Tab-separated table of C-alpha atoms in Angstrom:
chain	number	residue	atom	x	y	z
D	549	UNK	CA	-28.659	16.636	-12.594
D	550	UNK	CA	-29.443	13.134	-11.320
D	551	UNK	CA	-26.710	10.570	-11.969
D	552	UNK	CA	-26.550	6.825	-11.420
D	553	UNK	CA	-23.067	5.424	-11.082
D	554	UNK	CA	-20.834	2.859	-9.416
D	555	UNK	CA	-18.731	4.543	-6.723
D	556	UNK	CA	-15.907	3.637	-4.351
D	557	UNK	CA	-15.829	5.054	-0.824
D	558	UNK	CA	-12.595	6.987	-0.367
D	559	UNK	CA	-13.158	8.774	2.932
D	560	UNK	CA	-15.848	9.653	5.455
D	561	UNK	CA	-15.830	12.370	8.090
D	562	UNK	CA	-18.270	12.942	10.936
D	563	UNK	CA	-19.881	16.355	10.660
D	564	UNK	CA	-21.878	17.590	13.647
D	565	UNK	CA	-23.737	15.044	15.785
D	566	UNK	CA	-25.588	13.090	13.129
D	567	UNK	CA	-24.131	13.997	9.724
D	568	UNK	CA	-21.392	12.523	7.572
D	569	UNK	CA	-19.390	14.028	4.744
D	570	UNK	CA	-18.249	11.255	2.426
D	571	UNK	CA	-15.883	11.351	-0.522
D	572	UNK	CA	-16.669	8.888	-3.291
D	573	UNK	CA	-14.746	8.194	-6.464
D	574	UNK	CA	-17.502	7.719	-9.012
D	575	UNK	CA	-17.149	6.056	-12.396
D	576	UNK	CA	-19.094	8.777	-14.198
D	577	UNK	CA	-18.065	11.978	-12.396
D	578	UNK	CA	-14.703	11.431	-10.715
D	579	UNK	CA	-14.220	12.368	-7.065
D	580	UNK	CA	-17.273	13.898	-5.382
D	581	UNK	CA	-18.117	14.836	-1.807
D	582	UNK	CA	-21.591	14.346	-0.347
D	583	UNK	CA	-23.334	15.565	2.782
D	584	UNK	CA	-25.425	12.842	4.435
D	585	UNK	CA	-27.695	14.570	6.895
D	586	UNK	CA	-28.883	12.657	9.960
D	587	UNK	CA	-27.365	9.373	8.808
D	588	UNK	CA	-25.714	8.616	12.166
D	589	UNK	CA	-29.056	8.704	13.977
D	590	UNK	CA	-31.390	7.510	11.262
D	591	UNK	CA	-32.964	4.065	11.736
D	592	UNK	CA	-35.521	4.167	8.943
D	593	UNK	CA	-33.825	6.090	6.144
D	594	UNK	CA	-32.629	4.629	2.869
D	595	UNK	CA	-28.989	5.284	3.745
D	596	UNK	CA	-26.967	3.576	6.473
D	597	UNK	CA	-23.555	4.657	7.755
D	598	UNK	CA	-22.318	1.047	7.377
D	599	UNK	CA	-22.441	1.529	3.608
D	600	UNK	CA	-19.607	4.016	3.781
D	601	UNK	CA	-16.735	1.930	5.135
D	602	UNK	CA	-13.417	2.568	3.345
D	603	UNK	CA	-13.299	1.174	-0.215
D	604	UNK	CA	-16.856	-0.194	-0.248
D	605	UNK	CA	-18.042	-0.462	-3.851
D	606	UNK	CA	-21.479	1.097	-4.173
D	607	UNK	CA	-24.121	1.786	-6.767
D	608	UNK	CA	-25.465	5.283	-6.103
D	609	UNK	CA	-28.122	7.633	-7.359
D	610	UNK	CA	-27.140	11.206	-6.602
D	611	UNK	CA	-28.008	14.808	-7.338
D	612	UNK	CA	-25.048	16.733	-8.776
D	613	UNK	CA	-25.340	20.496	-9.004
D	614	UNK	CA	-21.738	20.827	-10.254
D	615	UNK	CA	-21.143	24.049	-8.359
D	616	UNK	CA	-18.169	22.899	-6.310
D	617	UNK	CA	-20.318	22.362	-3.217
D	618	UNK	CA	-21.339	19.217	-1.388
D	619	UNK	CA	-23.633	17.005	-3.456
D	620	UNK	CA	-26.565	14.843	-2.289
D	621	UNK	CA	-27.041	11.073	-2.440
D	622	UNK	CA	-30.611	9.908	-2.988
D	623	UNK	CA	-29.993	6.157	-2.854
D	624	UNK	CA	-27.035	3.833	-2.323
D	625	UNK	CA	-26.568	0.091	-2.214
D	626	UNK	CA	-23.585	-2.252	-2.174
D	627	UNK	CA	-22.623	-3.141	-5.736
D	628	UNK	CA	-20.258	-5.976	-4.832
D	629	UNK	CA	-20.203	-7.508	-1.369
D	630	UNK	CA	-16.703	-8.135	-0.014
D	631	UNK	CA	-15.993	-11.507	1.556
D	632	UNK	CA	-12.820	-10.741	3.515
D	633	UNK	CA	-11.686	-7.133	2.957
D	634	UNK	CA	-13.345	-5.707	6.066
D	635	UNK	CA	-13.012	-8.782	8.295
D	636	UNK	CA	-9.444	-9.996	7.721
D	637	UNK	CA	-7.208	-7.777	9.879
D	638	UNK	CA	-4.366	-7.668	7.338
D	639	UNK	CA	-6.667	-6.738	4.477
D	640	UNK	CA	-8.502	-4.255	6.669
D	641	UNK	CA	-5.200	-2.506	7.413
D	642	UNK	CA	-4.425	-2.468	3.699
D	643	UNK	CA	-7.871	-0.984	3.013
D	644	UNK	CA	-7.320	1.897	5.452
D	645	UNK	CA	-3.885	2.552	3.963
D	646	UNK	CA	-5.183	2.513	0.379
D	647	UNK	CA	-8.117	4.777	1.227
D	648	UNK	CA	-5.687	7.294	2.727
D	649	UNK	CA	-3.493	7.127	-0.365
D	650	UNK	CA	-6.487	7.724	-2.625
D	651	UNK	CA	-7.743	10.585	-0.428
D	652	UNK	CA	-4.412	12.358	-0.889
D	653	UNK	CA	-3.779	11.359	-4.511
D	654	UNK	CA	-7.113	11.961	-6.285
D	655	UNK	CA	-8.593	15.433	-6.482
D	656	UNK	CA	-10.216	15.729	-9.905
D	657	UNK	CA	-13.957	16.068	-10.382
D	658	UNK	CA	-13.782	14.547	-13.824
D	659	UNK	CA	-14.441	11.179	-15.381
D	660	UNK	CA	-11.545	8.724	-15.236
D	661	UNK	CA	-13.065	5.397	-16.180
D	662	UNK	CA	-9.706	3.640	-16.491
D	663	UNK	CA	-8.719	4.584	-12.925
D	664	UNK	CA	-12.096	3.521	-11.559
D	665	UNK	CA	-11.872	0.143	-13.272
D	666	UNK	CA	-8.313	-0.332	-12.004
D	667	UNK	CA	-9.398	0.362	-8.422
D	668	UNK	CA	-12.451	-1.877	-8.641
D	669	UNK	CA	-10.495	-4.740	-10.201
D	670	UNK	CA	-7.626	-4.594	-7.711
D	671	UNK	CA	-9.894	-4.309	-4.671
D	672	UNK	CA	-11.818	-7.390	-5.763
D	673	UNK	CA	-8.486	-9.145	-6.361
D	674	UNK	CA	-7.395	-8.290	-2.812
D	675	UNK	CA	-10.697	-9.538	-1.432
D	676	UNK	CA	-10.396	-12.955	-3.115
D	677	UNK	CA	-6.684	-13.763	-2.660
D	678	UNK	CA	-4.898	-14.957	0.441
D	679	UNK	CA	-1.261	-14.133	-0.361
D	680	UNK	CA	-1.168	-10.326	-0.213
D	681	UNK	CA	2.204	-9.537	1.365
D	682	UNK	CA	3.328	-7.306	-1.528
D	683	UNK	CA	-0.093	-5.960	-2.484
D	684	UNK	CA	0.497	-2.406	-1.272
D	685	UNK	CA	3.782	-2.187	-3.195
D	686	UNK	CA	2.250	-3.458	-6.435
D	687	UNK	CA	-0.849	-1.299	-5.944
D	688	UNK	CA	1.114	1.934	-5.583
D	689	UNK	CA	3.384	1.222	-8.550
D	690	UNK	CA	0.482	0.395	-10.859
D	691	UNK	CA	-1.506	3.365	-9.552
D	692	UNK	CA	1.138	5.723	-10.957
D	693	UNK	CA	0.126	4.601	-14.461
D	694	UNK	CA	-3.296	6.170	-13.937
D	695	UNK	CA	-1.974	9.282	-12.201
D	696	UNK	CA	0.477	10.133	-14.972
D	697	UNK	CA	3.759	9.501	-13.147
D	698	UNK	CA	4.747	5.911	-13.952
D	699	UNK	CA	8.553	5.515	-13.926
D	700	UNK	CA	10.330	5.666	-17.281
D	701	UNK	CA	11.860	2.220	-17.748
D	702	UNK	CA	13.844	2.929	-20.925
D	703	UNK	CA	17.123	2.805	-18.922
D	704	UNK	CA	15.982	0.313	-16.304
D	705	UNK	CA	19.361	-1.448	-16.272
D	706	UNK	CA	20.957	1.647	-14.696
D	707	UNK	CA	21.920	1.613	-11.013
D	708	UNK	CA	20.122	4.714	-9.736
D	709	UNK	CA	16.452	5.609	-9.620
D	710	UNK	CA	15.951	9.366	-9.841
D	711	UNK	CA	12.694	9.876	-7.939
D	712	UNK	CA	12.474	13.554	-8.877
D	713	UNK	CA	12.380	12.849	-12.614
D	714	UNK	CA	11.027	9.298	-12.465
D	715	UNK	CA	13.893	7.805	-14.482
D	716	UNK	CA	16.677	5.273	-14.061
D	717	UNK	CA	20.197	6.588	-14.601
D	718	UNK	CA	23.808	5.557	-14.192
D	719	UNK	CA	24.863	8.355	-11.806
D	720	UNK	CA	23.409	10.320	-8.910
D	721	UNK	CA	22.809	14.006	-9.661
D	722	UNK	CA	20.426	15.080	-6.869
D	723	UNK	CA	19.382	14.138	-3.337
D	724	UNK	CA	16.422	12.123	-4.647
D	725	UNK	CA	18.585	9.611	-6.496
D	726	UNK	CA	18.551	6.240	-4.737
D	727	UNK	CA	20.187	2.893	-5.366
D	728	UNK	CA	20.855	-0.400	-3.615
D	729	UNK	CA	18.595	-3.335	-2.845
D	730	UNK	CA	15.368	-1.323	-2.773
D	731	UNK	CA	15.948	-0.223	-6.385
D	732	UNK	CA	16.955	-3.731	-7.460
D	733	UNK	CA	13.709	-5.094	-6.044
D	734	UNK	CA	11.609	-2.182	-7.351
D	735	UNK	CA	12.609	-3.145	-10.889
D	736	UNK	CA	11.165	-6.622	-10.354
D	737	UNK	CA	7.714	-5.135	-9.783
D	738	UNK	CA	7.650	-3.046	-12.946
D	739	UNK	CA	5.597	-4.737	-15.654
D	740	UNK	CA	4.447	-7.673	-13.508
D	741	UNK	CA	0.923	-8.823	-12.687
D	742	UNK	CA	-0.431	-8.818	-9.148
D	743	UNK	CA	-0.028	-12.601	-9.007
D	744	UNK	CA	3.615	-12.373	-10.050
D	745	UNK	CA	4.236	-9.522	-7.617
D	746	UNK	CA	3.126	-11.639	-4.661
D	747	UNK	CA	5.876	-14.151	-5.468
D	748	UNK	CA	8.669	-11.592	-5.145
D	749	UNK	CA	10.602	-12.445	-2.001
D	750	UNK	CA	11.406	-9.407	0.151
D	751	UNK	CA	12.894	-9.078	3.595
D	752	UNK	CA	10.863	-6.971	6.010
D	753	UNK	CA	13.448	-4.181	5.829
D	754	UNK	CA	13.518	-4.049	2.033
D	755	UNK	CA	9.704	-4.124	1.831
D	756	UNK	CA	9.574	-1.205	4.269
D	757	UNK	CA	12.296	0.668	2.352
D	758	UNK	CA	10.493	0.262	-0.992
D	759	UNK	CA	7.238	1.477	0.521
D	760	UNK	CA	8.935	4.529	2.048
D	761	UNK	CA	10.607	5.279	-1.300
D	762	UNK	CA	7.301	5.052	-3.166
D	763	UNK	CA	5.588	7.420	-0.731
D	764	UNK	CA	8.364	9.983	-1.231
D	765	UNK	CA	7.875	9.482	-4.978
D	766	UNK	CA	4.162	10.256	-4.593
D	767	UNK	CA	4.963	13.361	-2.536
D	768	UNK	CA	7.268	14.583	-5.297
D	769	UNK	CA	4.835	13.998	-8.153
D	770	UNK	CA	1.359	14.546	-6.686
D	771	UNK	CA	0.457	18.003	-5.404
D	772	UNK	CA	-0.656	17.967	-1.787
D	773	UNK	CA	0.107	14.297	-1.192
D	774	UNK	CA	0.821	13.459	2.452
D	775	UNK	CA	2.232	10.334	4.006
D	776	UNK	CA	-0.676	8.145	5.257
D	777	UNK	CA	-1.120	8.051	9.025
D	778	UNK	CA	-1.857	4.315	8.797
D	779	UNK	CA	1.667	3.615	7.513
D	780	UNK	CA	2.986	2.700	10.960
D	781	UNK	CA	0.224	0.126	11.461
D	782	UNK	CA	0.879	-1.379	8.041
D	783	UNK	CA	4.620	-1.625	8.659
D	784	UNK	CA	3.990	-3.296	12.006
D	785	UNK	CA	1.749	-5.920	10.402
D	786	UNK	CA	4.099	-6.774	7.546
D	787	UNK	CA	7.246	-6.619	9.628
């Protein structure tokens, strides 16, 4: 079956001398992996390796056999050209971090239009805004809405956040119950827009603590999720 769809580059991996395996989150077919033969040596082909930088938004035409194997891309072009995402060093670090999060968090080969539109909208927001110090925090929290594990805020006034159950409660009853400043500040992000989230003042330690807490939360709720290797770089930049 030939499909035409917008797609976001999640991950690319060199395979042999000249091939790439790329994972794309497509609007029509969910997460798919493609084998791009000879792309690293090709100078005249329709596809260029530069198209497959992390989080590039593409328009692709692809052949899907839907047999659980690697699919084939016939054509690809940039759907929306970024202005700063791959040139600004802070945003570039955020892009690598987000692509790692998505690589570990999304596994379904099924349509999820709402998630695709969320990713596209937030990436374009990141590209066009200058104040992005809390972007990764807001991004992760809002991402849980589309992954089915958004925190239950019905008892948000309670002191403890139970990461295992995703609820706020008045007492600690397991090792994944946390409290303190990181929970106080986490509550400020819940229900806010990206613009409002950027105005939340955080010390470098609290920002780092919230991020670490959220990654543990993802590990608890998303099967196979692993802490991104780019975390140390991101913490260094924002600290």
